[in-house]
């Protein structure tokens, strides 16, 4: 198997990650990716709303969305799936999501060191220029340094 064949691909990996896990129960779906970023969709569901009188996704599922998008962005940039742990994840809400709308989490891994990965991103409900939230995080690589540190 060549390095290119073994390289981490978030689209191929998504069914495995979203299958029977918490992320799968939330209904997350792969949306898009680039060399150092991944975007995942969290579809609107009535059982995921935060307040009875507002049909808007709650903050908890959106935080899970951003955590998963961040992990997948890190693996995409590393080029491989390796254990990582969330050390710090900050989500600053700018506005509520639109009523009965899916939310997309887009995360970029902008820096890798031997032991840490740094991410930033947004959650949006269809217009990336009008985000629901901004996100920043730091993750720890478990079990040694990354092979593609830049």
CSV table of C-alpha atoms in Angstrom, one decimal:
chain,number,residue,atom,x,y,z
A,1,UNK,CA,0.0,0.0,0.0
A,2,UNK,CA,1.4,3.4,-0.9
A,3,UNK,CA,1.5,6.4,1.4
A,4,UNK,CA,-1.2,8.1,-0.7
A,5,UNK,CA,-3.5,5.1,-0.3
A,6,UNK,CA,-3.0,5.0,3.4
A,7,UNK,CA,-3.5,8.8,3.9
A,8,UNK,CA,-6.4,9.8,6.2
A,9,UNK,CA,-9.4,10.8,4.2
A,10,UNK,CA,-12.3,12.4,6.2
A,11,UNK,CA,-15.0,11.5,3.6
A,12,UNK,CA,-14.0,7.8,3.7
A,13,UNK,CA,-13.6,7.9,7.5
A,14,UNK,CA,-16.9,9.7,8.3
A,15,UNK,CA,-19.2,6.6,8.1
A,16,UNK,CA,-17.0,4.8,10.6
A,17,UNK,CA,-16.8,7.8,13.0
A,18,UNK,CA,-20.5,8.6,12.7
A,19,UNK,CA,-21.8,5.0,12.7
A,20,UNK,CA,-22.7,3.9,16.2
A,21,UNK,CA,-21.1,6.6,18.3
A,22,UNK,CA,-22.4,9.7,20.1
A,23,UNK,CA,-21.6,11.7,16.9
A,24,UNK,CA,-23.8,9.2,14.9
A,25,UNK,CA,-26.6,9.5,17.4
A,26,UNK,CA,-26.5,13.3,16.9
A,27,UNK,CA,-26.8,12.7,13.2
A,28,UNK,CA,-23.5,14.3,12.1
A,29,UNK,CA,-22.7,14.0,8.4
A,30,UNK,CA,-19.6,14.8,6.4
A,31,UNK,CA,-19.9,17.9,4.3
A,32,UNK,CA,-16.5,18.9,2.8
A,33,UNK,CA,-12.8,19.1,3.4
A,34,UNK,CA,-9.5,20.6,2.2
A,35,UNK,CA,-5.8,19.9,3.1
A,36,UNK,CA,-6.1,21.2,6.7
A,37,UNK,CA,-9.9,21.8,7.3
A,38,UNK,CA,-13.1,19.7,7.6
A,39,UNK,CA,-16.7,20.7,7.6
A,40,UNK,CA,-19.4,18.6,9.2
A,41,UNK,CA,-23.2,19.0,9.2
A,42,UNK,CA,-25.4,18.7,12.3
A,43,UNK,CA,-29.0,18.4,11.0
A,44,UNK,CA,-31.8,20.1,12.9
A,45,UNK,CA,-33.8,17.7,15.1
A,46,UNK,CA,-36.6,18.5,17.5
A,47,UNK,CA,-35.0,16.5,20.2
A,48,UNK,CA,-31.8,18.6,20.0
A,49,UNK,CA,-33.4,21.9,20.7
A,50,UNK,CA,-32.2,24.0,23.7
A,51,UNK,CA,-35.5,25.7,24.7
A,52,UNK,CA,-39.0,24.4,24.3
A,53,UNK,CA,-40.3,27.6,22.9
A,54,UNK,CA,-37.5,28.0,20.3
A,55,UNK,CA,-36.8,25.5,17.5
A,56,UNK,CA,-33.1,26.1,17.6
A,57,UNK,CA,-30.3,23.6,18.1
A,58,UNK,CA,-28.9,23.6,21.7
A,59,UNK,CA,-25.3,24.6,22.4
A,60,UNK,CA,-24.2,21.1,23.6
A,61,UNK,CA,-24.7,19.3,20.2
A,62,UNK,CA,-23.0,22.3,18.5
A,63,UNK,CA,-20.0,22.0,20.9
A,64,UNK,CA,-19.8,18.2,20.0
A,65,UNK,CA,-19.9,19.2,16.3
A,66,UNK,CA,-17.0,21.6,16.7
A,67,UNK,CA,-15.0,19.0,18.7
A,68,UNK,CA,-15.5,16.4,16.0
A,69,UNK,CA,-14.7,18.8,13.1
A,70,UNK,CA,-11.6,19.8,14.9
A,71,UNK,CA,-10.4,16.2,15.4
A,72,UNK,CA,-11.0,15.4,11.8
A,73,UNK,CA,-9.2,18.5,10.6
A,74,UNK,CA,-6.2,17.5,12.7
A,75,UNK,CA,-6.1,14.0,11.3
A,76,UNK,CA,-6.5,15.5,7.8
A,77,UNK,CA,-3.5,17.7,8.3
A,78,UNK,CA,-1.5,14.9,9.9
A,79,UNK,CA,-2.4,12.6,7.1
A,80,UNK,CA,-3.2,9.8,9.5
A,81,UNK,CA,-5.7,8.8,12.2
A,82,UNK,CA,-3.9,8.9,15.6
A,83,UNK,CA,-5.3,9.2,19.2
A,84,UNK,CA,-5.8,12.8,20.3
A,85,UNK,CA,-7.3,14.4,23.3
A,86,UNK,CA,-9.1,17.8,23.6
A,87,UNK,CA,-7.2,20.0,26.0
A,88,UNK,CA,-9.0,23.3,25.4
A,89,UNK,CA,-12.1,24.1,23.3
A,90,UNK,CA,-13.6,27.5,23.4
A,91,UNK,CA,-16.8,28.2,21.6
A,92,UNK,CA,-18.0,31.8,21.6
A,93,UNK,CA,-21.6,32.2,20.5
A,94,UNK,CA,-22.4,35.2,18.3
A,95,UNK,CA,-26.1,34.6,17.7
A,96,UNK,CA,-28.7,31.8,17.9
A,97,UNK,CA,-28.9,29.4,14.9
A,98,UNK,CA,-31.8,29.9,12.6
A,99,UNK,CA,-35.1,28.2,13.5
A,100,UNK,CA,-35.2,24.6,12.2
A,101,UNK,CA,-31.9,24.9,10.4
A,102,UNK,CA,-28.9,22.5,10.3
A,103,UNK,CA,-25.6,23.9,11.7
A,104,UNK,CA,-22.3,23.3,10.0
A,105,UNK,CA,-19.0,23.1,11.9
A,106,UNK,CA,-15.9,24.0,9.9
A,107,UNK,CA,-12.6,23.6,11.7
A,108,UNK,CA,-9.0,24.3,10.4
A,109,UNK,CA,-5.9,22.8,11.9
A,110,UNK,CA,-3.5,25.8,11.5
A,111,UNK,CA,-0.5,24.6,13.5
A,112,UNK,CA,1.0,21.2,14.5
A,113,UNK,CA,3.8,20.6,16.9
A,114,UNK,CA,5.2,17.3,18.2
A,115,UNK,CA,2.7,17.2,21.0
A,116,UNK,CA,-0.1,19.7,20.2
A,117,UNK,CA,-2.5,20.7,17.4
A,118,UNK,CA,-4.1,24.1,17.2
A,119,UNK,CA,-7.5,24.6,15.6
A,120,UNK,CA,-9.9,27.5,14.8
A,121,UNK,CA,-13.2,27.5,13.1
A,122,UNK,CA,-16.8,28.6,12.9
A,123,UNK,CA,-20.3,27.1,13.3
A,124,UNK,CA,-22.8,28.5,10.7
A,125,UNK,CA,-26.3,27.7,9.5
A,126,UNK,CA,-25.7,28.1,5.8
A,127,UNK,CA,-23.8,31.4,5.5
A,128,UNK,CA,-20.1,31.1,6.6
A,129,UNK,CA,-20.0,35.0,6.5
A,130,UNK,CA,-22.6,35.1,9.2
A,131,UNK,CA,-21.4,32.6,11.8
A,132,UNK,CA,-23.4,31.3,14.8
A,133,UNK,CA,-20.2,30.9,16.8
A,134,UNK,CA,-16.4,31.1,16.6
A,135,UNK,CA,-14.2,28.3,18.0
A,136,UNK,CA,-10.6,27.9,19.0
A,137,UNK,CA,-9.0,24.8,20.5
A,138,UNK,CA,-5.9,22.9,21.4
A,139,UNK,CA,-5.5,19.1,21.2
A,140,UNK,CA,-2.8,16.8,22.4
A,141,UNK,CA,-1.3,14.1,20.3
A,142,UNK,CA,-1.1,10.8,22.3
A,143,UNK,CA,1.6,8.3,21.7
A,144,UNK,CA,4.5,10.2,20.1
A,145,UNK,CA,5.0,13.1,17.8
A,146,UNK,CA,3.3,13.8,14.5
A,147,UNK,CA,5.0,12.6,11.4
A,148,UNK,CA,4.0,15.7,9.3
A,149,UNK,CA,4.9,18.5,11.6
A,150,UNK,CA,5.1,21.9,9.8
